[in-house]
Amino acid sequence: MKSASMEEHRRLAPEDIICGVITLSDSKYEEFRKTGEIPEGDLSGRKLMEALSESYSVKEYRIIPDDRHELLSAVDDMIDKGADVIFTTGGTGIGSRDITVETLRGIFEKELDGFGEIFRYLSFKKLGAGAILSRATAGVYRKTLIFALPGSPNAVELGIEIAVPELGHLVKHLRE
């Protein structure tokens, strides 16, 4: 059941939302560095770009290695250029090179716990107990929404399904 106030907030939500996309992957970064072209294999980054471009302006798309300093620099640069929302894909696993979640949680001023909870719940419904590996998260940093999604295309589709319909509503609150 949706409340009248939530529907009113959605109605008044801004449409002029600027987005950025960051793919974190050592291997995709190496390929990009060598060719200067977006790797064919960056399906998740491409999915994000396509989905966001349907309703919003995507100003920047970067491929970076799994490196804390590179991630912080990319986030700050995108915010300095006006990003309202940043999606990252990759680096959310439990491997030693997976630094996205710890890096972003270290800068979040507020965390959107509900995003990760819904993501894991829906993942559990589709995948079963394997959903415990998901560390998808979202938060606010410098009045910008940041969503950290796993690198798999299916996980990115799920993240899009959850987050994109609410972006206007969320950005409205950040601009207040």
GROMACS .gro file of C-alpha atoms in nm:
model
  176
    1MET     CA    1   0.000   0.000   0.000
    2LYS     CA    2   0.149   0.331  -0.109
    3SER     CA    3   0.088   0.642   0.097
    4ALA     CA    4  -0.055   0.962  -0.047
    5SER     CA    5   0.251   1.158   0.066
    6MET     CA    6   0.488   0.916  -0.109
    7GLU     CA    7   0.287   0.947  -0.430
    8GLU     CA    8   0.297   1.327  -0.396
    9HIS     CA    9   0.676   1.317  -0.348
   10ARG     CA   10   0.711   1.105  -0.661
   11ARG     CA   11   0.493   1.347  -0.854
   12LEU     CA   12   0.716   1.639  -0.750
   13ALA     CA   13   1.040   1.450  -0.806
   14PRO     CA   14   1.299   1.615  -1.028
   15GLU     CA   15   1.364   1.479  -1.375
   16ASP     CA   16   1.696   1.659  -1.431
   17ILE     CA   17   1.908   1.395  -1.261
   18ILE     CA   18   2.273   1.356  -1.355
   19CYS     CA   19   2.421   1.008  -1.319
   20GLY     CA   20   2.765   0.852  -1.329
   21VAL     CA   21   2.868   0.488  -1.369
   22ILE     CA   22   3.188   0.328  -1.242
   23THR     CA   23   3.294  -0.027  -1.327
   24LEU     CA   24   3.555  -0.171  -1.092
   25SER     CA   25   3.754  -0.456  -1.242
   26ASP     CA   26   4.127  -0.509  -1.269
   27SER     CA   27   4.091  -0.716  -1.588
   28LYS     CA   28   3.844  -0.483  -1.762
   29TYR     CA   29   4.059  -0.184  -1.667
   30GLU     CA   30   4.367  -0.348  -1.823
   31GLU     CA   31   4.173  -0.416  -2.141
   32PHE     CA   32   4.044  -0.057  -2.147
   33ARG     CA   33   4.394   0.081  -2.083
   34LYS     CA   34   4.537  -0.118  -2.374
   35THR     CA   35   4.264  -0.045  -2.630
   36GLY     CA   36   4.112   0.283  -2.510
   37GLU     CA   37   3.771   0.131  -2.575
   38ILE     CA   38   3.502   0.008  -2.341
   39PRO     CA   39   3.554  -0.368  -2.315
   40GLU     CA   40   3.290  -0.585  -2.480
   41GLY     CA   41   3.283  -0.785  -2.158
   42ASP     CA   42   3.165  -0.494  -1.943
   43LEU     CA   43   2.804  -0.605  -1.972
   44SER     CA   44   2.711  -0.467  -1.630
   45GLY     CA   45   2.847  -0.120  -1.698
   46ARG     CA   46   2.668  -0.117  -2.032
   47LYS     CA   47   2.339  -0.228  -1.872
   48LEU     CA   48   2.362   0.056  -1.622
   49MET     CA   49   2.439   0.310  -1.893
   50GLU     CA   50   2.145   0.195  -2.105
   51ALA     CA   51   1.893   0.181  -1.819
   52LEU     CA   52   1.990   0.518  -1.673
   53SER     CA   53   2.002   0.687  -2.015
   54GLU     CA   54   1.635   0.605  -2.073
   55SER     CA   55   1.524   0.861  -1.813
   56TYR     CA   56   1.829   1.054  -1.695
   57SER     CA   57   2.149   1.215  -1.814
   58VAL     CA   58   2.455   0.993  -1.779
   59LYS     CA   59   2.752   1.230  -1.781
   60GLU     CA   60   3.033   0.990  -1.715
   61TYR     CA   61   3.124   0.624  -1.737
   62ARG     CA   62   3.457   0.506  -1.602
   63ILE     CA   63   3.637   0.176  -1.577
   64ILE     CA   64   3.886   0.164  -1.292
   65PRO     CA   65   4.093  -0.104  -1.121
   66ASP     CA   66   3.990  -0.247  -0.784
   67ASP     CA   67   4.173   0.026  -0.596
   68ARG     CA   68   4.047   0.232  -0.303
   69HIS     CA   69   4.220   0.555  -0.407
   70GLU     CA   70   4.100   0.524  -0.768
   71LEU     CA   71   3.743   0.473  -0.646
   72LEU     CA   72   3.750   0.769  -0.408
   73SER     CA   73   3.902   0.990  -0.677
   74ALA     CA   74   3.641   0.885  -0.936
   75VAL     CA   75   3.353   0.943  -0.692
   76ASP     CA   76   3.478   1.287  -0.587
   77ASP     CA   77   3.543   1.387  -0.948
   78MET     CA   78   3.194   1.285  -1.060
   79ILE     CA   79   3.038   1.474  -0.770
   80ASP     CA   80   3.249   1.781  -0.850
   81LYS     CA   81   3.109   1.760  -1.206
   82GLY     CA   82   2.750   1.760  -1.077
   83ALA     CA   83   2.649   1.395  -1.037
   84ASP     CA   84   2.334   1.343  -0.832
   85VAL     CA   85   2.361   0.963  -0.845
   86ILE     CA   86   2.655   0.728  -0.895
   87PHE     CA   87   2.627   0.356  -0.959
   88THR     CA   88   2.926   0.130  -0.915
   89THR     CA   89   2.943  -0.226  -1.038
   90GLY     CA   90   3.201  -0.479  -0.924
   91GLY     CA   91   3.428  -0.517  -0.625
   92THR     CA   92   3.151  -0.614  -0.382
   93GLY     CA   93   3.251  -0.976  -0.329
   94ILE     CA   94   3.451  -1.130  -0.047
   95GLY     CA   95   3.781  -1.165  -0.231
   96SER     CA   96   4.092  -0.981  -0.118
   97ARG     CA   97   4.070  -0.735  -0.414
   98ASP     CA   98   3.702  -0.652  -0.348
   99ILE     CA   99   3.725  -0.304  -0.191
  100THR     CA  100   3.409  -0.126  -0.306
  101VAL     CA  101   3.187  -0.179  -0.002
  102GLU     CA  102   3.449  -0.097   0.261
  103THR     CA  103   3.566   0.209   0.067
  104LEU     CA  104   3.218   0.353   0.019
  105ARG     CA  105   3.095   0.275   0.369
  106GLY     CA  106   3.396   0.469   0.493
  107ILE     CA  107   3.267   0.787   0.327
  108PHE     CA  108   2.889   0.745   0.353
  109GLU     CA  109   2.727   1.011   0.568
  110LYS     CA  110   2.407   0.806   0.569
  111GLU     CA  111   2.351   0.450   0.456
  112LEU     CA  112   2.033   0.335   0.282
  113ASP     CA  113   2.004   0.002   0.460
  114GLY     CA  114   1.675  -0.078   0.290
  115PHE     CA  115   1.840  -0.101  -0.051
  116GLY     CA  116   2.076  -0.379   0.054
  117GLU     CA  117   1.803  -0.555   0.249
  118ILE     CA  118   1.562  -0.557  -0.045
  119PHE     CA  119   1.842  -0.657  -0.283
  120ARG     CA  120   1.935  -0.958  -0.068
  121TYR     CA  121   1.571  -1.056  -0.012
  122LEU     CA  122   1.496  -1.058  -0.384
  123SER     CA  123   1.827  -1.233  -0.455
  124PHE     CA  124   1.732  -1.501  -0.202
  125LYS     CA  125   1.397  -1.551  -0.374
  126LYS     CA  126   1.578  -1.606  -0.706
  127LEU     CA  127   1.901  -1.777  -0.597
  128GLY     CA  128   1.843  -1.925  -0.256
  129ALA     CA  129   2.107  -1.915   0.016
  130GLY     CA  130   2.375  -1.798  -0.228
  131ALA     CA  131   2.233  -1.451  -0.164
  132ILE     CA  132   2.442  -1.435   0.153
  133LEU     CA  133   2.739  -1.347  -0.070
  134SER     CA  134   2.572  -1.022  -0.175
  135ARG     CA  135   2.707  -0.707  -0.017
  136ALA     CA  136   2.517  -0.460  -0.235
  137THR     CA  137   2.478  -0.132  -0.051
  138ALA     CA  138   2.380   0.230  -0.100
  139GLY     CA  139   2.437   0.554   0.080
  140VAL     CA  140   2.474   0.929   0.065
  141TYR     CA  141   2.798   1.120   0.032
  142ARG     CA  142   2.818   1.494  -0.036
  143LYS     CA  143   2.445   1.508  -0.123
  144THR     CA  144   2.496   1.237  -0.384
  145LEU     CA  145   2.337   0.891  -0.388
  146ILE     CA  146   2.583   0.609  -0.441
  147PHE     CA  147   2.474   0.253  -0.519
  148ALA     CA  148   2.729  -0.030  -0.505
  149LEU     CA  149   2.618  -0.328  -0.712
  150PRO     CA  150   2.786  -0.662  -0.774
  151GLY     CA  151   2.955  -0.712  -1.109
  152SER     CA  152   2.720  -0.976  -1.249
  153PRO     CA  153   2.475  -0.856  -1.516
  154ASN     CA  154   2.184  -1.026  -1.337
  155ALA     CA  155   2.269  -0.847  -1.013
  156VAL     CA  156   2.288  -0.516  -1.197
  157GLU     CA  157   1.945  -0.579  -1.350
  158LEU     CA  158   1.806  -0.640  -1.003
  159GLY     CA  159   1.971  -0.325  -0.869
  160ILE     CA  160   1.823  -0.125  -1.155
  161GLU     CA  161   1.479  -0.273  -1.087
  162ILE     CA  162   1.499  -0.163  -0.722
  163ALA     CA  163   1.675   0.173  -0.743
  164VAL     CA  164   1.589   0.343  -1.072
  165PRO     CA  165   1.213   0.387  -1.008
  166GLU     CA  166   1.296   0.569  -0.682
  167LEU     CA  167   1.580   0.793  -0.803
  168GLY     CA  168   1.365   1.102  -0.849
  169HIS     CA  169   1.207   1.060  -0.507
  170LEU     CA  170   1.546   1.009  -0.341
  171VAL     CA  171   1.712   1.302  -0.520
  172LYS     CA  172   1.417   1.524  -0.425
  173HIS     CA  173   1.492   1.459  -0.058
  174LEU     CA  174   1.863   1.521  -0.103
  175ARG     CA  175   1.796   1.858  -0.266
  176GLU     CA  176   1.567   1.976   0.018
   0.00000   0.00000   0.00000
